[in-house]
C-alpha positions as a printed NumPy array, in Angstrom:
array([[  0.   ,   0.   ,   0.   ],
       [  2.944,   2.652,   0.92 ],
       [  4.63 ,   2.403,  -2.621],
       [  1.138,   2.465,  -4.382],
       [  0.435,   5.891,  -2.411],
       [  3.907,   6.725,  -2.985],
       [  4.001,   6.046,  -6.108],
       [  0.582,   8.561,  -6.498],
       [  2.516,  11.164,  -4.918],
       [  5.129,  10.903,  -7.243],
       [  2.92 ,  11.091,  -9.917],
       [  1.023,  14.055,  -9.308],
       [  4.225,  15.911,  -8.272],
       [  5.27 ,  15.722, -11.743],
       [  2.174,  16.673, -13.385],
       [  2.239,  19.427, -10.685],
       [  5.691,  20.674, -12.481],
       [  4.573,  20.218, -16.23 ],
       [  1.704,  22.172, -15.623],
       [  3.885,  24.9  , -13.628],
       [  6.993,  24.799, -16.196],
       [  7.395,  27.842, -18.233],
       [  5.353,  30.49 , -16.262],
       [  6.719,  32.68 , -13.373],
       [  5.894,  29.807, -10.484],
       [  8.625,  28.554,  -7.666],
       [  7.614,  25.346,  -6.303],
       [  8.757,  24.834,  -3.07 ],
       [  9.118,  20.981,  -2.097],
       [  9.313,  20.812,   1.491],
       [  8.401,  16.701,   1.634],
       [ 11.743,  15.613,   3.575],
       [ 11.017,  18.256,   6.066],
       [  7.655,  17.134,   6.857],
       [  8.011,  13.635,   6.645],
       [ 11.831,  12.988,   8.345],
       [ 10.993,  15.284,  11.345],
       [ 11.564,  13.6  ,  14.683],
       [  8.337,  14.241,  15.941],
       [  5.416,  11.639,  16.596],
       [  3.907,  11.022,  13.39 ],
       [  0.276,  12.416,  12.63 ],
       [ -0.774,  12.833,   9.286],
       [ -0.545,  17.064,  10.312],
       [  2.76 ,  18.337,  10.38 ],
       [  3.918,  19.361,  14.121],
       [  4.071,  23.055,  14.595],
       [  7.447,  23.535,  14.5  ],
       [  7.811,  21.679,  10.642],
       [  5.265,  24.639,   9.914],
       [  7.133,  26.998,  11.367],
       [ 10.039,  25.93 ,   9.637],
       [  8.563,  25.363,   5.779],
       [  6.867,  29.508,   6.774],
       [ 10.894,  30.246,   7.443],
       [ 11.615,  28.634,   4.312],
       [  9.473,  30.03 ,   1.943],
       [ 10.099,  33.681,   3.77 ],
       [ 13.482,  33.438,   2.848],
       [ 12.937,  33.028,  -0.924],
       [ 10.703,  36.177,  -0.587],
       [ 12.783,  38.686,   1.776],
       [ 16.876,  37.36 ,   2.198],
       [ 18.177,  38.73 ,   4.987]])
């Protein structure tokens, strides 16, 4: 079942991209973060992977 999901995921990330490619769009892939975290797993990420994907994506927007 995880691979068949997986696999989805995989799937729809590149469609994602194709339909994104060639038009003023960043795309932001922040899976690893969410789903290597050492926090208990829940299918929401914990607060501080939030926190952390916001930091991200601030930094693309205003480098300090």
């Amino acid at each position: 079942m995880y691979l068949a999901v997986t696999g989805l995921a995989l799937q729809l990330d590149r469609i994602m991209r194709a339909t994104f490619q060639g038009i003023n769009v960043a795309i932001i892939d922040v899976w690893q973060m969410t789903s290597c975290h050492y926090s208990k797993e829940n299918i929401h990420p914990n607060p501080t992977v939030i926190r952390n994907e916001i930091d991200l994506l601030l930094s693309f927007i205003s480098p300090v």
